[in-house]
């Protein structure tokens, strides 16, 4: 059991009036940043999610939570058809519980639905992508100024390439020796960083409130019907581009393998899945993309796949301090898988 949870559990049970033994709390989810747990309150049959916000990644947790609450309140006023997340308040009526070292939130668990690490078939891709489409469409009129950019430059590829350069100097455990082919690929694909600034200059891409982390494990599908129940993980909702929400689906839906598979041969773009997710997204957000965005969906995908690959490699060179890892070369494998996808799409 995580020592932070152990330490904070008495305060959490008091703040949320939880009746549950710590031994009955279990870890859930495959997220790389926050710690996520589930428990059942003895007072009822309700299952709950408990999350510890990673303040290394999100240094302003109150702002993250304000974004979350703003979106939650906003969606309730729309005809958004999926489950709307909202947190349980503490006894002090706060949406986060601040302990000595940590920030926690509690949410009702969505029953009979679970996240998955890869997409099984094109029907599933369609359903999940339609849900993301609904999400983006529902946020269409929420002014970006109402949402804080809690991680400045989150999807700024130029910044990510700068951070990569710095990590080369850091070169944890001489890992640079192992990445010569990745270095070549970064040289080859860094042209993608010119695309967005140019589009911005031509004022072609509208800045909107988007999800920014639409990977398959963030869309909960119903265990019974296979239809989407919820789009979860709202911490990175920020002003951004719909093309990147689309792109992160291409990144995480199209390969049949897990993001960190060590068998790179399994990493192939499944074009039927790509077609289905495109259809699904456009079904969900029928009116929310302009002509220009529709034409450039695949460019959005390439940019995001490259960017996430670069971020994994940066963390590898920094000594795995950002994304959670269980094995030594996990971030390198993650990067290699992204770059393989990118090369396939480029073809
Ligand atoms: C991280 O925490 P998680 O697993 O939802 C990351 C995303 C990456 C993703 C790659 C705040 O998301 O940007 O695309 O890993 N989130 C943050 O799997 O950096
Ligand atoms: Mg996330």
Coordinates of C-alpha atoms and ligand atoms in Angstrom, one line a residue:
X1 CA 0.0 0.0 0.0
X2 CA 1.3 3.4 -0.9
X3 CA 2.8 5.2 2.1
X4 CA 1.1 8.5 1.4
X5 CA -2.3 6.8 1.4
X6 CA -1.4 5.1 4.7
X7 CA -0.4 8.3 6.2
X8 CA -3.4 10.3 5.0
X9 CA -6.1 7.7 5.4
X10 CA -7.3 8.8 8.9
X11 CA -7.6 12.4 7.7
X12 CA -9.4 11.3 4.5
X13 CA -11.9 9.1 6.4
X14 CA -12.7 12.0 8.6
X15 CA -13.0 14.6 5.8
X16 CA -15.2 12.4 3.6
X17 CA -17.0 10.5 6.4
X18 CA -15.7 7.2 4.9
X19 CA -16.4 3.9 6.7
X20 CA -13.9 1.5 5.2
X21 CA -10.7 -0.2 6.4
X22 CA -7.6 0.8 4.6
X23 CA -7.0 -2.9 3.8
X24 CA -10.1 -2.8 1.6
X25 CA -8.8 0.0 -0.5
X26 CA -7.3 -1.2 -3.8
X27 CA -5.3 0.4 -6.6
X28 CA -7.0 0.9 -9.9
X29 CA -6.2 2.2 -13.4
X30 CA -3.1 2.4 -15.5
X31 CA -2.5 6.1 -15.4
X32 CA 1.1 7.4 -15.6
X33 CA 0.7 10.4 -13.3
X34 CA -1.8 10.4 -10.5
X35 CA -2.4 7.5 -7.9
X36 CA -5.9 6.1 -8.2
X37 CA -7.7 3.8 -5.8
X38 CA -11.2 2.4 -5.2
X39 CA -13.1 1.4 -2.1
X40 CA -16.6 0.6 -1.0
X41 CA -18.1 2.6 1.8
X42 CA -19.6 0.4 4.5
X43 CA -22.4 2.9 5.0
X44 CA -23.8 2.0 1.6
X45 CA -23.1 -0.1 -1.5
X46 CA -21.5 2.8 -3.3
X47 CA -18.1 2.3 -4.7
X48 CA -15.8 5.3 -4.8
X49 CA -12.7 6.4 -6.6
X50 CA -9.9 8.2 -4.6
X51 CA -7.2 10.0 -6.4
X52 CA -4.0 11.6 -5.2
X53 CA -3.0 14.5 -7.5
X54 CA 0.6 14.4 -8.6
X55 CA 1.8 17.9 -7.7
X56 CA 5.1 17.5 -9.5
X57 CA 3.1 17.4 -12.7
X58 CA 0.2 19.6 -11.6
X59 CA 1.8 22.2 -9.3
X60 CA -1.5 24.1 -9.0
X61 CA -4.1 21.4 -7.9
X62 CA -6.7 23.9 -6.9
X63 CA -6.7 25.4 -10.4
X64 CA -6.9 21.8 -11.8
X65 CA -9.9 21.2 -9.7
X66 CA -11.5 24.5 -10.5
X67 CA -11.2 23.6 -14.2
X68 CA -12.8 20.2 -13.4
X69 CA -15.7 21.8 -11.5
X70 CA -16.2 24.5 -14.2
X71 CA -16.5 21.8 -16.9
X72 CA -18.7 19.6 -14.7
X73 CA -21.1 22.5 -14.1
X74 CA -21.0 23.6 -17.7
X75 CA -21.8 20.1 -19.0
X76 CA -24.8 19.8 -16.8
X77 CA -26.4 22.7 -18.7
X78 CA -25.9 21.0 -22.1
X79 CA -27.4 17.8 -23.6
X80 CA -24.1 15.9 -23.2
X81 CA -25.3 12.3 -23.2
X82 CA -22.6 10.6 -21.1
X83 CA -21.9 10.5 -17.3
X84 CA -20.7 13.9 -16.0
X85 CA -18.0 13.6 -13.4
X86 CA -18.3 15.5 -10.1
X87 CA -16.4 15.2 -6.9
X88 CA -17.7 14.5 -3.4
X89 CA -17.2 17.5 -1.2
X90 CA -15.3 17.3 2.1
X91 CA -16.9 18.1 5.4
X92 CA -15.5 21.6 4.9
X93 CA -17.3 21.8 1.5
X94 CA -14.1 21.7 -0.4
X95 CA -13.7 19.8 -3.7
X96 CA -10.2 18.6 -2.7
X97 CA -8.8 17.4 0.6
X98 CA -5.5 19.0 1.4
X99 CA -3.4 17.0 3.8
X100 CA 0.1 17.9 5.0
X101 CA 1.8 16.7 1.8
X102 CA -1.0 15.8 -0.6
X103 CA -4.1 16.8 -2.5
X104 CA -6.9 14.2 -2.8
X105 CA -10.3 14.0 -4.5
X106 CA -13.1 11.5 -4.2
X107 CA -15.6 10.6 -7.0
X108 CA -18.4 8.1 -7.3
X109 CA -17.2 5.1 -9.3
X110 CA -19.0 4.5 -12.5
X111 CA -20.4 0.9 -12.2
X112 CA -20.3 -1.8 -14.8
X113 CA -17.8 -0.1 -17.0
X114 CA -14.1 -0.3 -17.1
X115 CA -11.1 1.2 -18.8
X116 CA -9.0 -0.8 -21.2
X117 CA -5.4 -0.6 -22.4
X118 CA -6.1 -1.3 -26.1
X119 CA -9.0 -1.3 -28.5
X120 CA -10.3 -4.8 -29.5
X121 CA -12.0 -3.9 -32.8
X122 CA -13.4 -1.2 -35.0
X123 CA -16.9 -1.2 -33.4
X124 CA -15.2 -0.4 -30.0
X125 CA -13.1 2.3 -31.7
X126 CA -16.3 3.9 -33.1
X127 CA -18.1 3.9 -29.8
X128 CA -15.2 5.3 -27.8
X129 CA -14.4 8.0 -30.4
X130 CA -18.1 9.0 -30.6
X131 CA -17.9 9.7 -26.9
X132 CA -14.9 11.9 -27.3
X133 CA -16.8 13.7 -30.1
X134 CA -19.7 14.3 -27.8
X135 CA -17.4 15.6 -25.2
X136 CA -15.7 18.1 -27.6
X137 CA -19.0 19.1 -29.1
X138 CA -20.5 19.8 -25.7
X139 CA -17.7 22.1 -24.8
X140 CA -18.0 24.0 -28.0
X141 CA -19.3 27.2 -26.5
X142 CA -17.3 27.2 -23.3
X143 CA -14.9 30.1 -23.7
X144 CA -11.3 29.0 -23.4
X145 CA -10.6 32.0 -21.1
X146 CA -12.7 30.3 -18.4
X147 CA -10.2 27.4 -18.2
X148 CA -6.7 27.7 -16.8
X149 CA -3.7 26.3 -18.7
X150 CA -2.6 24.3 -15.7
X151 CA 0.4 22.9 -17.6
X152 CA 1.6 25.7 -19.8
X153 CA 2.8 24.6 -23.2
X154 CA 1.4 21.1 -22.6
X155 CA 0.9 20.4 -26.3
X156 CA 3.6 22.8 -27.6
X157 CA 5.8 20.6 -29.7
X158 CA 8.6 23.2 -29.9
X159 CA 8.7 23.4 -26.1
X160 CA 8.8 19.6 -25.9
X161 CA 11.7 19.5 -28.4
X162 CA 13.5 22.1 -26.2
X163 CA 12.9 19.9 -23.1
X164 CA 14.3 17.0 -25.1
X165 CA 17.5 18.9 -25.8
X166 CA 17.9 19.6 -22.1
X167 CA 17.4 15.9 -21.3
X168 CA 20.3 15.1 -23.7
X169 CA 22.6 17.1 -21.3
X170 CA 21.2 15.3 -18.3
X171 CA 21.7 11.9 -20.0
X172 CA 20.8 9.8 -17.0
X173 CA 22.9 6.6 -16.7
X174 CA 24.4 7.3 -20.1
X175 CA 21.1 6.3 -21.7
X176 CA 21.9 8.5 -24.7
X177 CA 24.1 5.6 -26.0
X178 CA 20.9 3.6 -26.6
X179 CA 18.9 6.0 -28.6
X180 CA 20.9 6.7 -31.9
X181 CA 18.0 5.6 -34.1
X182 CA 15.5 7.6 -32.1
X183 CA 17.8 10.7 -32.5
X184 CA 17.7 10.2 -36.3
X185 CA 13.9 9.9 -36.2
X186 CA 13.6 13.1 -34.2
X187 CA 15.7 14.9 -36.8
X188 CA 13.4 13.5 -39.5
X189 CA 10.1 14.5 -37.9
X190 CA 11.0 17.7 -36.2
X191 CA 9.5 19.5 -39.3
X192 CA 6.1 18.8 -37.6
X193 CA 6.9 21.5 -35.1
X194 CA 6.6 24.2 -37.8
X195 CA 3.0 23.2 -38.6
X196 CA 1.1 24.7 -35.7
X197 CA 2.8 28.1 -35.5
X198 CA 2.1 28.5 -39.2
X199 CA -1.5 27.5 -38.8
X200 CA -1.8 29.9 -36.0
X201 CA -0.4 32.7 -38.1
X202 CA -3.0 32.0 -40.7
X203 CA -5.6 31.9 -37.9
X204 CA -6.9 28.6 -39.2
X205 CA -7.1 26.5 -36.0
X206 CA -9.6 27.7 -33.4
X207 CA -8.4 27.4 -29.8
X208 CA -11.1 25.6 -27.8
X209 CA -11.6 23.8 -24.5
X210 CA -10.5 20.2 -25.2
X211 CA -9.8 17.1 -23.2
X212 CA -6.1 16.7 -24.2
X213 CA -5.7 13.1 -23.1
X214 CA -8.2 11.0 -25.1
X215 CA -6.3 7.7 -24.8
X216 CA -8.5 4.6 -24.8
X217 CA -8.1 4.0 -21.1
X218 CA -9.8 7.4 -20.5
X219 CA -13.0 6.3 -22.1
X220 CA -15.2 3.9 -20.0
X221 CA -17.2 1.4 -22.0
X222 CA -20.2 -0.4 -20.6
X223 CA -19.4 -4.0 -19.8
X224 CA -22.8 -5.1 -21.0
X225 CA -23.5 -3.0 -24.1
X226 CA -20.0 -2.0 -25.2
X227 CA -21.3 1.6 -25.6
X228 CA -19.4 4.4 -24.0
X229 CA -20.5 5.5 -20.5
X230 CA -18.0 8.2 -19.7
X231 CA -15.0 10.2 -20.7
X232 CA -12.8 10.4 -17.6
X233 CA -9.5 11.9 -16.5
X234 CA -10.3 15.6 -16.7
X235 CA -7.1 17.0 -15.3
X236 CA -5.7 18.1 -18.6
X237 CA -8.8 19.8 -19.9
X238 CA -7.3 23.1 -21.1
X239 CA -7.5 25.4 -24.0
X240 CA -6.1 23.4 -27.0
X241 CA -6.9 21.9 -30.4
X242 CA -9.5 19.3 -31.4
X243 CA -7.0 17.9 -33.8
X244 CA -5.0 16.7 -30.8
X245 CA -7.9 15.0 -29.2
X246 CA -8.4 13.2 -32.5
X247 CA -4.7 12.5 -32.7
X248 CA -4.4 11.0 -29.3
X249 CA -7.1 8.5 -30.3
X250 CA -5.2 7.5 -33.4
X251 CA -2.1 7.1 -31.1
X252 CA -3.8 4.9 -28.6
X253 CA -6.6 3.2 -30.5
X254 CA -5.0 2.0 -33.7
X255 CA -2.3 -0.4 -32.5
X256 CA -3.5 -3.7 -31.1
X257 CA -0.7 -3.7 -28.6
X258 CA -0.3 -1.9 -25.3
X259 CA 1.5 1.4 -25.3
X260 CA 4.6 -0.1 -23.7
X261 CA 4.7 -3.4 -25.4
X262 CA 8.3 -4.8 -25.8
X263 CA 7.2 -6.5 -29.0
X264 CA 7.4 -3.7 -31.5
X265 CA 6.1 -5.9 -34.3
X266 CA 2.7 -5.8 -32.7
X267 CA 2.6 -2.0 -33.2
X268 CA 0.8 -1.5 -36.4
X269 CA -1.7 1.1 -37.5
X270 CA -5.0 -0.9 -38.0
X271 CA -6.5 1.1 -40.8
X272 CA -10.0 -0.3 -40.2
X273 CA -9.8 1.0 -36.6
X274 CA -8.5 4.4 -37.9
X275 CA -11.5 4.6 -40.2
X276 CA -13.9 3.7 -37.4
X277 CA -12.6 6.1 -34.9
X278 CA -12.7 8.9 -37.5
X279 CA -16.4 8.0 -38.3
X280 CA -17.1 7.8 -34.6
X281 CA -15.5 11.2 -33.7
X282 CA -17.2 12.9 -36.6
X283 CA -20.6 11.4 -35.6
X284 CA -20.1 12.6 -32.0
X285 CA -19.1 16.1 -32.9
X286 CA -21.1 16.7 -36.1
X287 CA -20.9 20.5 -36.1
X288 CA -17.8 21.1 -34.0
X289 CA -15.0 20.9 -36.6
X290 CA -14.4 23.5 -39.3
X291 CA -13.5 22.5 -42.8
X292 CA -9.8 23.1 -42.2
X293 CA -9.8 20.8 -39.1
X294 CA -11.5 18.1 -41.0
X295 CA -8.8 18.2 -43.8
X296 CA -6.0 18.1 -41.2
X297 CA -7.1 15.4 -38.9
X298 CA -4.1 13.2 -39.8
X299 CA -1.6 15.9 -39.3
X300 CA -3.0 16.4 -35.8
X301 CA -2.4 12.7 -35.2
X302 CA 1.2 12.8 -36.5
X303 CA 2.0 15.8 -34.3
X304 CA 0.6 14.2 -31.1
X305 CA 2.2 10.8 -31.7
X306 CA 5.5 12.4 -32.3
X307 CA 5.1 14.7 -29.3
X308 CA 4.2 11.9 -26.9
X309 CA 7.1 9.8 -28.2
X310 CA 9.5 12.8 -27.6
X311 CA 8.1 13.2 -24.1
X312 CA 8.7 9.5 -23.3
X313 CA 12.2 9.7 -24.6
X314 CA 12.9 12.9 -22.6
X315 CA 11.7 11.2 -19.5
X316 CA 13.9 8.2 -20.3
X317 CA 17.0 10.5 -20.5
X318 CA 15.9 12.3 -17.3
X319 CA 15.8 9.0 -15.4
X320 CA 12.0 8.3 -15.5
X321 CA 10.9 11.1 -13.2
X322 CA 7.7 12.1 -14.9
X323 CA 5.8 9.0 -16.2
X324 CA 5.4 6.1 -13.8
X325 CA 7.5 3.1 -14.8
X326 CA 7.8 -0.4 -13.6
X327 CA 10.8 -1.5 -15.7
X328 CA 14.1 0.2 -16.7
X329 CA 13.5 0.6 -20.4
X330 CA 9.7 1.2 -20.3
X331 CA 9.9 4.8 -21.4
X332 CA 12.3 3.9 -24.2
X333 CA 9.9 1.2 -25.4
X334 CA 7.0 3.6 -25.2
X335 CA 8.9 6.0 -27.3
X336 CA 9.9 3.4 -29.9
X337 CA 6.3 2.3 -30.2
X338 CA 5.1 5.8 -30.9
X339 CA 7.8 6.4 -33.5
X340 CA 6.9 3.1 -35.2
X341 CA 3.3 4.3 -35.5
X342 CA 4.4 7.6 -36.8
X343 CA 6.5 6.1 -39.5
X344 CA 3.6 3.9 -40.5
X345 CA 1.2 6.9 -40.7
X346 CA 3.8 8.9 -42.7
X347 CA 3.8 6.1 -45.3
Ligands
LIG1 C1 -0.2 10.7 -19.2 O1 -1.8 10.2 -16.6 P1 -2.2 9.7 -17.9 O2 -1.8 8.3 -18.0 O3 -3.7 9.9 -18.1 C2 0.1 12.1 -19.7 C3 -0.5 12.3 -21.2 C4 0.1 11.3 -22.1 C5 -0.2 9.9 -21.5 C6 0.5 8.8 -22.4 C7 -0.5 15.0 -17.4 O4 -1.6 10.5 -19.1 O5 -0.1 13.6 -21.6 O6 -0.4 11.4 -23.4 O7 0.3 9.8 -20.2 N1 -0.5 13.1 -18.8 C8 0.2 14.1 -18.4 O8 0.0 7.6 -22.0 O9 1.3 14.4 -18.7
LIG2 MG1 -4.3 12.0 -18.0

